[in-house]
């Protein structure tokens, strides 16, 4: 079964980290990432950009584009991991590994009902 591990954090806290602090955290998270890849349990993972550059599409027909995600939460969704685990307990264990690397983040584990990996994407740094 595939599970999404959604990573939440207070965006202002994340943006306050120095480049060295952020790089150290990312190194710790990449150790977990690499271990899950070696175990053939990790699919796509992404770190999302700031909510100030996000838009929301909502409404009828073609919808209306509105600035920002307008989440009614203290934390914002900052990224996600897709893991392939036989049971939710295994996905929780993977999220606990991520939490050990980033203990101030909040991780939501949710079953994925439809998973299509799509085409491999190359990073596009022009955005």
PDB file of C-alpha atoms in Angstrom:
ATOM      1  CA  UNK A   1       0.000   0.000   0.000  1.00  0.00           C
ATOM      2  CA  UNK A   2       1.210   3.486  -0.766  1.00  0.00           C
ATOM      3  CA  UNK A   3       1.059   6.183   1.900  1.00  0.00           C
ATOM      4  CA  UNK A   4       1.664   9.919   1.694  1.00  0.00           C
ATOM      5  CA  UNK A   5       3.700  11.401   4.531  1.00  0.00           C
ATOM      6  CA  UNK A   6       2.870  15.103   4.536  1.00  0.00           C
ATOM      7  CA  UNK A   7       5.379  17.342   6.299  1.00  0.00           C
ATOM      8  CA  UNK A   8       4.053  20.453   8.059  1.00  0.00           C
ATOM      9  CA  UNK A   9       5.975  23.194   9.816  1.00  0.00           C
ATOM     10  CA  UNK A  10       5.604  26.869  10.645  1.00  0.00           C
ATOM     11  CA  UNK A  11       6.877  28.575   7.526  1.00  0.00           C
ATOM     12  CA  UNK A  12       8.286  31.558   9.460  1.00  0.00           C
ATOM     13  CA  UNK A  13      10.399  29.197  11.580  1.00  0.00           C
ATOM     14  CA  UNK A  14      11.749  27.387   8.518  1.00  0.00           C
ATOM     15  CA  UNK A  15      12.540  30.686   6.790  1.00  0.00           C
ATOM     16  CA  UNK A  16      14.421  31.871   9.900  1.00  0.00           C
ATOM     17  CA  UNK A  17      16.990  29.066   9.657  1.00  0.00           C
ATOM     18  CA  UNK A  18      20.425  30.026   8.380  1.00  0.00           C
ATOM     19  CA  UNK A  19      21.692  28.365   5.202  1.00  0.00           C
ATOM     20  CA  UNK A  20      23.945  26.181   7.387  1.00  0.00           C
ATOM     21  CA  UNK A  21      21.065  25.154   9.679  1.00  0.00           C
ATOM     22  CA  UNK A  22      18.875  24.332   6.678  1.00  0.00           C
ATOM     23  CA  UNK A  23      21.691  22.397   4.981  1.00  0.00           C
ATOM     24  CA  UNK A  24      22.330  20.377   8.168  1.00  0.00           C
ATOM     25  CA  UNK A  25      18.639  19.498   8.476  1.00  0.00           C
ATOM     26  CA  UNK A  26      18.427  18.555   4.799  1.00  0.00           C
ATOM     27  CA  UNK A  27      21.505  16.326   5.185  1.00  0.00           C
ATOM     28  CA  UNK A  28      19.789  14.493   8.066  1.00  0.00           C
ATOM     29  CA  UNK A  29      16.559  14.136   6.077  1.00  0.00           C
ATOM     30  CA  UNK A  30      18.482  12.888   3.021  1.00  0.00           C
ATOM     31  CA  UNK A  31      20.025  10.125   5.163  1.00  0.00           C
ATOM     32  CA  UNK A  32      16.494   8.900   5.918  1.00  0.00           C
ATOM     33  CA  UNK A  33      15.542   9.416   2.252  1.00  0.00           C
ATOM     34  CA  UNK A  34      18.514   7.361   1.018  1.00  0.00           C
ATOM     35  CA  UNK A  35      17.825   4.573   3.529  1.00  0.00           C
ATOM     36  CA  UNK A  36      14.175   4.321   2.418  1.00  0.00           C
ATOM     37  CA  UNK A  37      15.279   4.317  -1.246  1.00  0.00           C
ATOM     38  CA  UNK A  38      17.724   1.455  -0.557  1.00  0.00           C
ATOM     39  CA  UNK A  39      14.826  -0.428   1.078  1.00  0.00           C
ATOM     40  CA  UNK A  40      12.780   0.249  -2.099  1.00  0.00           C
ATOM     41  CA  UNK A  41      10.088   1.906   0.046  1.00  0.00           C
ATOM     42  CA  UNK A  42      10.360   5.550  -1.058  1.00  0.00           C
ATOM     43  CA  UNK A  43       8.761   7.013  -4.148  1.00  0.00           C
ATOM     44  CA  UNK A  44       8.548  10.691  -5.056  1.00  0.00           C
ATOM     45  CA  UNK A  45       9.395  13.288  -2.422  1.00  0.00           C
ATOM     46  CA  UNK A  46       9.276  17.061  -2.745  1.00  0.00           C
ATOM     47  CA  UNK A  47      10.023  20.161  -0.732  1.00  0.00           C
ATOM     48  CA  UNK A  48       7.429  22.755  -1.586  1.00  0.00           C
ATOM     49  CA  UNK A  49       8.093  26.454  -2.119  1.00  0.00           C
ATOM     50  CA  UNK A  50       6.797  29.218   0.138  1.00  0.00           C
ATOM     51  CA  UNK A  51       3.051  29.679   0.490  1.00  0.00           C
ATOM     52  CA  UNK A  52       3.483  33.310  -0.566  1.00  0.00           C
ATOM     53  CA  UNK A  53       4.165  32.054  -4.080  1.00  0.00           C
ATOM     54  CA  UNK A  54       1.246  29.601  -4.074  1.00  0.00           C
ATOM     55  CA  UNK A  55      -2.218  30.018  -5.544  1.00  0.00           C
ATOM     56  CA  UNK A  56      -5.476  28.169  -4.965  1.00  0.00           C
ATOM     57  CA  UNK A  57      -7.973  27.238  -7.675  1.00  0.00           C
ATOM     58  CA  UNK A  58     -11.530  26.991  -6.398  1.00  0.00           C
ATOM     59  CA  UNK A  59     -15.118  27.598  -7.438  1.00  0.00           C
ATOM     60  CA  UNK A  60     -17.442  26.439 -10.179  1.00  0.00           C
ATOM     61  CA  UNK A  61     -16.736  25.898 -13.865  1.00  0.00           C
ATOM     62  CA  UNK A  62     -13.211  27.064 -14.749  1.00  0.00           C
ATOM     63  CA  UNK A  63     -12.776  28.262 -11.169  1.00  0.00           C
ATOM     64  CA  UNK A  64     -11.081  31.335  -9.792  1.00  0.00           C
ATOM     65  CA  UNK A  65      -7.378  31.602  -9.003  1.00  0.00           C
ATOM     66  CA  UNK A  66      -6.785  33.103  -5.556  1.00  0.00           C
ATOM     67  CA  UNK A  67      -3.431  34.086  -4.055  1.00  0.00           C
ATOM     68  CA  UNK A  68      -2.085  31.720  -1.420  1.00  0.00           C
ATOM     69  CA  UNK A  69      -3.305  28.453   0.013  1.00  0.00           C
ATOM     70  CA  UNK A  70      -5.325  30.111   2.829  1.00  0.00           C
ATOM     71  CA  UNK A  71      -4.777  27.200   5.180  1.00  0.00           C
ATOM     72  CA  UNK A  72      -6.556  27.604   8.500  1.00  0.00           C
ATOM     73  CA  UNK A  73      -3.654  26.093  10.397  1.00  0.00           C
ATOM     74  CA  UNK A  74      -0.599  27.292  12.258  1.00  0.00           C
ATOM     75  CA  UNK A  75       1.646  25.008  10.198  1.00  0.00           C
ATOM     76  CA  UNK A  76       1.897  24.950   6.423  1.00  0.00           C
ATOM     77  CA  UNK A  77       2.383  21.954   4.156  1.00  0.00           C
ATOM     78  CA  UNK A  78       6.064  22.167   3.230  1.00  0.00           C
ATOM     79  CA  UNK A  79       6.621  18.871   1.447  1.00  0.00           C
ATOM     80  CA  UNK A  80       5.659  15.243   1.083  1.00  0.00           C
ATOM     81  CA  UNK A  81       7.012  11.735   0.726  1.00  0.00           C
ATOM     82  CA  UNK A  82       5.370   8.749  -0.949  1.00  0.00           C
ATOM     83  CA  UNK A  83       6.219   5.456   0.738  1.00  0.00           C
ATOM     84  CA  UNK A  84       5.311   1.894  -0.168  1.00  0.00           C
ATOM     85  CA  UNK A  85       4.629  -0.003   3.049  1.00  0.00           C
ATOM     86  CA  UNK A  86       2.644  -3.159   3.783  1.00  0.00           C
ATOM     87  CA  UNK A  87       0.771  -1.505   6.676  1.00  0.00           C
ATOM     88  CA  UNK A  88       0.200   1.932   8.157  1.00  0.00           C
ATOM     89  CA  UNK A  89       2.404   0.997  11.116  1.00  0.00           C
ATOM     90  CA  UNK A  90       5.351   0.758   8.712  1.00  0.00           C
ATOM     91  CA  UNK A  91       4.501   4.163   7.221  1.00  0.00           C
ATOM     92  CA  UNK A  92       4.345   5.581  10.761  1.00  0.00           C
ATOM     93  CA  UNK A  93       7.785   4.119  11.429  1.00  0.00           C
ATOM     94  CA  UNK A  94       9.120   5.879   8.314  1.00  0.00           C
ATOM     95  CA  UNK A  95       7.541   9.155   9.469  1.00  0.00           C
ATOM     96  CA  UNK A  96       9.178   8.685  12.879  1.00  0.00           C
ATOM     97  CA  UNK A  97      12.560   8.423  11.161  1.00  0.00           C
ATOM     98  CA  UNK A  98      11.863  11.719   9.400  1.00  0.00           C
ATOM     99  CA  UNK A  99      10.743  13.259  12.686  1.00  0.00           C
ATOM    100  CA  UNK A 100      13.996  12.226  14.367  1.00  0.00           C
ATOM    101  CA  UNK A 101      15.781  14.274  11.691  1.00  0.00           C
ATOM    102  CA  UNK A 102      13.334  17.208  11.984  1.00  0.00           C
ATOM    103  CA  UNK A 103      11.704  16.998  15.435  1.00  0.00           C
ATOM    104  CA  UNK A 104       9.846  20.318  15.197  1.00  0.00           C
ATOM    105  CA  UNK A 105       7.886  19.293  12.089  1.00  0.00           C
ATOM    106  CA  UNK A 106       4.467  17.641  12.081  1.00  0.00           C
ATOM    107  CA  UNK A 107       3.930  14.607   9.858  1.00  0.00           C
ATOM    108  CA  UNK A 108       0.538  13.445   8.600  1.00  0.00           C
ATOM    109  CA  UNK A 109       0.346   9.883   7.261  1.00  0.00           C
ATOM    110  CA  UNK A 110      -2.465   9.240   4.815  1.00  0.00           C
ATOM    111  CA  UNK A 111      -3.265   6.202   2.619  1.00  0.00           C
ATOM    112  CA  UNK A 112      -3.122   6.872  -1.121  1.00  0.00           C
ATOM    113  CA  UNK A 113      -6.097   5.452  -2.958  1.00  0.00           C
ATOM    114  CA  UNK A 114      -4.683   5.999  -6.443  1.00  0.00           C
ATOM    115  CA  UNK A 115      -0.977   6.126  -7.264  1.00  0.00           C
ATOM    116  CA  UNK A 116       0.458   6.834 -10.692  1.00  0.00           C
ATOM    117  CA  UNK A 117       4.162   7.641 -10.686  1.00  0.00           C
ATOM    118  CA  UNK A 118       4.030   9.551 -13.975  1.00  0.00           C
ATOM    119  CA  UNK A 119       7.132  10.419 -15.964  1.00  0.00           C
ATOM    120  CA  UNK A 120      10.464  11.044 -14.231  1.00  0.00           C
ATOM    121  CA  UNK A 121      10.906  14.798 -14.000  1.00  0.00           C
ATOM    122  CA  UNK A 122      14.185  16.651 -14.220  1.00  0.00           C
ATOM    123  CA  UNK A 123      14.586  19.629 -11.883  1.00  0.00           C
ATOM    124  CA  UNK A 124      13.626  22.922 -13.484  1.00  0.00           C
ATOM    125  CA  UNK A 125      15.396  25.750 -11.706  1.00  0.00           C
ATOM    126  CA  UNK A 126      13.788  28.528 -13.758  1.00  0.00           C
ATOM    127  CA  UNK A 127      10.621  28.682 -11.615  1.00  0.00           C
TER     128      UNK A 127
END
